[in-house]
GROMACS .gro file of C-alpha atoms in nm:
model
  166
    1UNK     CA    1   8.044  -1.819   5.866
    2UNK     CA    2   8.334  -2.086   5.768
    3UNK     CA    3   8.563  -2.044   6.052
    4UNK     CA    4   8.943  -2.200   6.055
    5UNK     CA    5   8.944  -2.373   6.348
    6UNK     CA    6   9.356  -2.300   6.458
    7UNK     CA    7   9.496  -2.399   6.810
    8UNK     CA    8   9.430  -2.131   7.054
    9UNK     CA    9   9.128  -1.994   6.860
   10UNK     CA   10   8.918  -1.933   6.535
   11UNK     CA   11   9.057  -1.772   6.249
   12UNK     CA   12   8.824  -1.573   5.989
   13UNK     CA   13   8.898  -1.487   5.650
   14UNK     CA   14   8.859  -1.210   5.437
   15UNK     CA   15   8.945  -1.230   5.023
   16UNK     CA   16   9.016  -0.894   4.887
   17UNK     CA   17   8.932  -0.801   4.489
   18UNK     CA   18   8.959  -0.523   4.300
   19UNK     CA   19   8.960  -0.376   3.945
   20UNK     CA   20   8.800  -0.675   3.775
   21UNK     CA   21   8.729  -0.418   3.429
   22UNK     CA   22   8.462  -0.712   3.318
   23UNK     CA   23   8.719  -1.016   3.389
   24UNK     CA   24   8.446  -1.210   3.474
   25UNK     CA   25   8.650  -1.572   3.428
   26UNK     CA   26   8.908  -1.443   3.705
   27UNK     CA   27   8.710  -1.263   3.940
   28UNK     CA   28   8.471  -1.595   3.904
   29UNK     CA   29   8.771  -1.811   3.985
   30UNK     CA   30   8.876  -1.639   4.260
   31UNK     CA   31   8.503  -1.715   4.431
   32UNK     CA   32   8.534  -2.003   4.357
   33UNK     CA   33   8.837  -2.070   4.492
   34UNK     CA   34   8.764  -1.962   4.838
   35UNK     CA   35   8.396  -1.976   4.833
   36UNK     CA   36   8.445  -2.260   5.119
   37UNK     CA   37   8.745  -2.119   5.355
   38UNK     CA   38   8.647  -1.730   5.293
   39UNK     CA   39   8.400  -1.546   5.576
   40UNK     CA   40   8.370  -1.241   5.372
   41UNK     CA   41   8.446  -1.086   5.046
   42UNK     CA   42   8.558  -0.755   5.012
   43UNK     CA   43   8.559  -0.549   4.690
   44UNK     CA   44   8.745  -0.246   4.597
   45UNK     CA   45   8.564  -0.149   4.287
   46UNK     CA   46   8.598  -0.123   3.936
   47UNK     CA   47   8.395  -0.482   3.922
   48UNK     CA   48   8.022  -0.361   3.906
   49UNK     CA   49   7.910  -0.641   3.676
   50UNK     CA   50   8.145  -0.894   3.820
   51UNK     CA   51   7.960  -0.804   4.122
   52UNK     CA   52   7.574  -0.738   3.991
   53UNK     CA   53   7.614  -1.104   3.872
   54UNK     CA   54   7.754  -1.247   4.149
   55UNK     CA   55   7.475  -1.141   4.382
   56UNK     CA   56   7.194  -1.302   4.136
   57UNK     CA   57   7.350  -1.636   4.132
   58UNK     CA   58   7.475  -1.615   4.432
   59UNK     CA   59   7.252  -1.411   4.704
   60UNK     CA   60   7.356  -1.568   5.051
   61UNK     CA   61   7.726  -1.455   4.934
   62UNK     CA   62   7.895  -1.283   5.264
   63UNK     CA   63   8.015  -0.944   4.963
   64UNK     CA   64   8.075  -0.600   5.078
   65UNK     CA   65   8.194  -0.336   4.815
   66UNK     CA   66   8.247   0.013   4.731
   67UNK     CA   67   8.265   0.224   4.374
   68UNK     CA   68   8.505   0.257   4.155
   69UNK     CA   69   8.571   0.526   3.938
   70UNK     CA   70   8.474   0.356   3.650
   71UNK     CA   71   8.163   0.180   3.783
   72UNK     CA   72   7.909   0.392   3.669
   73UNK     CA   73   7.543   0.249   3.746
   74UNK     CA   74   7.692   0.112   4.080
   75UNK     CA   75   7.461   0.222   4.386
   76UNK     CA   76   7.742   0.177   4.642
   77UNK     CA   77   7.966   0.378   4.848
   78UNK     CA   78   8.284   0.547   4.777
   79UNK     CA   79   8.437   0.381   5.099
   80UNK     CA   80   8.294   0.205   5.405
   81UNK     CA   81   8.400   0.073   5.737
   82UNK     CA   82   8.331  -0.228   5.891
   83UNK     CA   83   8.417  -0.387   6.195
   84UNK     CA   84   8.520  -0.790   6.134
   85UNK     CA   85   8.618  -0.980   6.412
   86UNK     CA   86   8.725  -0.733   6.657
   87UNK     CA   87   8.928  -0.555   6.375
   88UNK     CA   88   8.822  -0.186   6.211
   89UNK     CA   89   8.835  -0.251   5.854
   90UNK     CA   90   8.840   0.112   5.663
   91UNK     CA   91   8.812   0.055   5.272
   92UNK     CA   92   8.802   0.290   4.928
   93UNK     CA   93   8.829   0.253   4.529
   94UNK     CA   94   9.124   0.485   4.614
   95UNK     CA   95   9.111   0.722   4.352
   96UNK     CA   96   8.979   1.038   4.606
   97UNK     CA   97   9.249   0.958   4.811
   98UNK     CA   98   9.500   0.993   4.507
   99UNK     CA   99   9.648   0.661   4.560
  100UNK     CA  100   9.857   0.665   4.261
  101UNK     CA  101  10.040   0.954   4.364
  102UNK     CA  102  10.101   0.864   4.732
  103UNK     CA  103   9.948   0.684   4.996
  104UNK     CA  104   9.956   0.986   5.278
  105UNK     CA  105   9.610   1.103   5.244
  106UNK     CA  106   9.448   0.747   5.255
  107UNK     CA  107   9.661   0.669   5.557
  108UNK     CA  108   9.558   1.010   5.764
  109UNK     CA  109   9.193   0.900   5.686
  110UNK     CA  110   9.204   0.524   5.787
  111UNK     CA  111   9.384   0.675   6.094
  112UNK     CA  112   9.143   0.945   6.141
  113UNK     CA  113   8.888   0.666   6.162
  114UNK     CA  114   9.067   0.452   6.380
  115UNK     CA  115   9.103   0.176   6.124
  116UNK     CA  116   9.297  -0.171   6.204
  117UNK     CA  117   9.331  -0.234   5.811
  118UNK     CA  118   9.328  -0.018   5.511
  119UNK     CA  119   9.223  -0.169   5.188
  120UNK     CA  120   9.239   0.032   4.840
  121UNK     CA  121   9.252  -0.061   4.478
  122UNK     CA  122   9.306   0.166   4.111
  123UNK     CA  123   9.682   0.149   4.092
  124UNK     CA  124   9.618  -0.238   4.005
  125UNK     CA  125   9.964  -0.274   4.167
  126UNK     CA  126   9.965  -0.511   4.465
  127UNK     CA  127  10.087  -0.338   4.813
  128UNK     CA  128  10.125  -0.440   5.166
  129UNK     CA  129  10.307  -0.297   5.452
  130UNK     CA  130  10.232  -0.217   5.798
  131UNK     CA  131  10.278   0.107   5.890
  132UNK     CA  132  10.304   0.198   6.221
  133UNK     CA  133  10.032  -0.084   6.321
  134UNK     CA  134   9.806  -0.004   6.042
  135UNK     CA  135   9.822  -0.264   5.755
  136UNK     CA  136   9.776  -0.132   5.462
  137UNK     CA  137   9.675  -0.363   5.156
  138UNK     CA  138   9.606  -0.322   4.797
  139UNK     CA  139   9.486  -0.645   4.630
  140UNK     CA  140   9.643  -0.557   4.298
  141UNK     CA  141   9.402  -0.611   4.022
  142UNK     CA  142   9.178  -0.916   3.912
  143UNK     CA  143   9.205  -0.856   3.554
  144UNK     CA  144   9.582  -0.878   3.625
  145UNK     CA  145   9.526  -1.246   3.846
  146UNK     CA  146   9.610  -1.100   4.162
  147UNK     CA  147   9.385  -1.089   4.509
  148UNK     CA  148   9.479  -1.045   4.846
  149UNK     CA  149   9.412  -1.256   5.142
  150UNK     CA  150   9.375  -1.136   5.512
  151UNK     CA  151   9.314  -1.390   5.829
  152UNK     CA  152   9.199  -1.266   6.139
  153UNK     CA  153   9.290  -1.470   6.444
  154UNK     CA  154   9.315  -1.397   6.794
  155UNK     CA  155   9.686  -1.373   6.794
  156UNK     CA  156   9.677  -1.094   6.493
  157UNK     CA  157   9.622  -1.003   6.127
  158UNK     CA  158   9.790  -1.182   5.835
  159UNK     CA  159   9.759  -1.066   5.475
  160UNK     CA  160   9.889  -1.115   5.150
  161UNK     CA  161   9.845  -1.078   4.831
  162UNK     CA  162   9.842  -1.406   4.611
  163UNK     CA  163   9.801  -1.490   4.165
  164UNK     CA  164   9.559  -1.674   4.052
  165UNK     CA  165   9.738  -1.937   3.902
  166UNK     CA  166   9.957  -1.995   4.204
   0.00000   0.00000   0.00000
């Protein structure tokens, strides 16, 4: 792991992608980008050859994904939970959960699991607010130039969603 050594403790850091739809050149820049500073890299879907090609050139990546509903020979989960860091980290495509027409049912869920952090993707619309301790996070799309960031330190979370050509 790359940790960020801060005062008062070590900070890890997680890059968030999603919805790629075979942007190869951005989803490429964006490892590249943080393939130093980044502990993990999660993705929200919609990226399965983004991500089958990634872990042939790549295979001691730190990569965690789920499905999209347009990743169609993907073997991966709809959504998964990890724990990073002391955090619950509960994350989905989105599209089950009917993220474009509200976020209530992904929110029960996370909850219902006990989640620190919510990630989704499919509306390729960036989102983040905290809701009620929860922070919720959608990366925006790839294809679009947009990612999100979130650092883990022992003070808290901090996430955000950044461009690509910022």
């Amino acid at each position: 792991m790359n940790f960020m050594k801060l005062k008062g403790g070590i900070c890890l850091r997680i890059v968030v992608t999603s919805d790629s739809h075979r942007n190869s050149r951005n989803f490429f820049k964006v490892i590249d980008r943080h393939l130093k500073n980044a502990d993990l890299f999660i993705d929200l879907g919609d990226s399965e050859e983004e991500i089958d090609l990634l872990e042939m050139t790549q295979p001691n990546i730190r990569i965690k994904g789920v499905r999209g509903n347009n990743d169609w020979n993907r073997v991966a989960p709809y959504e998964q939970i990890i724990n990073f860091n002391g955090k619950k980290i509960f994350f989905t495509h989105g599209h089950h959960y009917h993220v474009k027409y509200g976020l209530g049912e992904l929110i029960s869920r996370a909850r219902l699991e006990g989640a620190d952090v919510c990630l989704f993707g499919h509306t390729h619309t960036p989102y983040f607010e905290i809701v009620d301790g929860l922070y919720v996070m959608n990366p925006g799309a790839i294809c679009e130039n947009s990612y999100g960031i979130i650092d883990i330190e022992p003070s808290g979370i901090m996430a955000y969603t950044t461009k690509i050509n910022r």
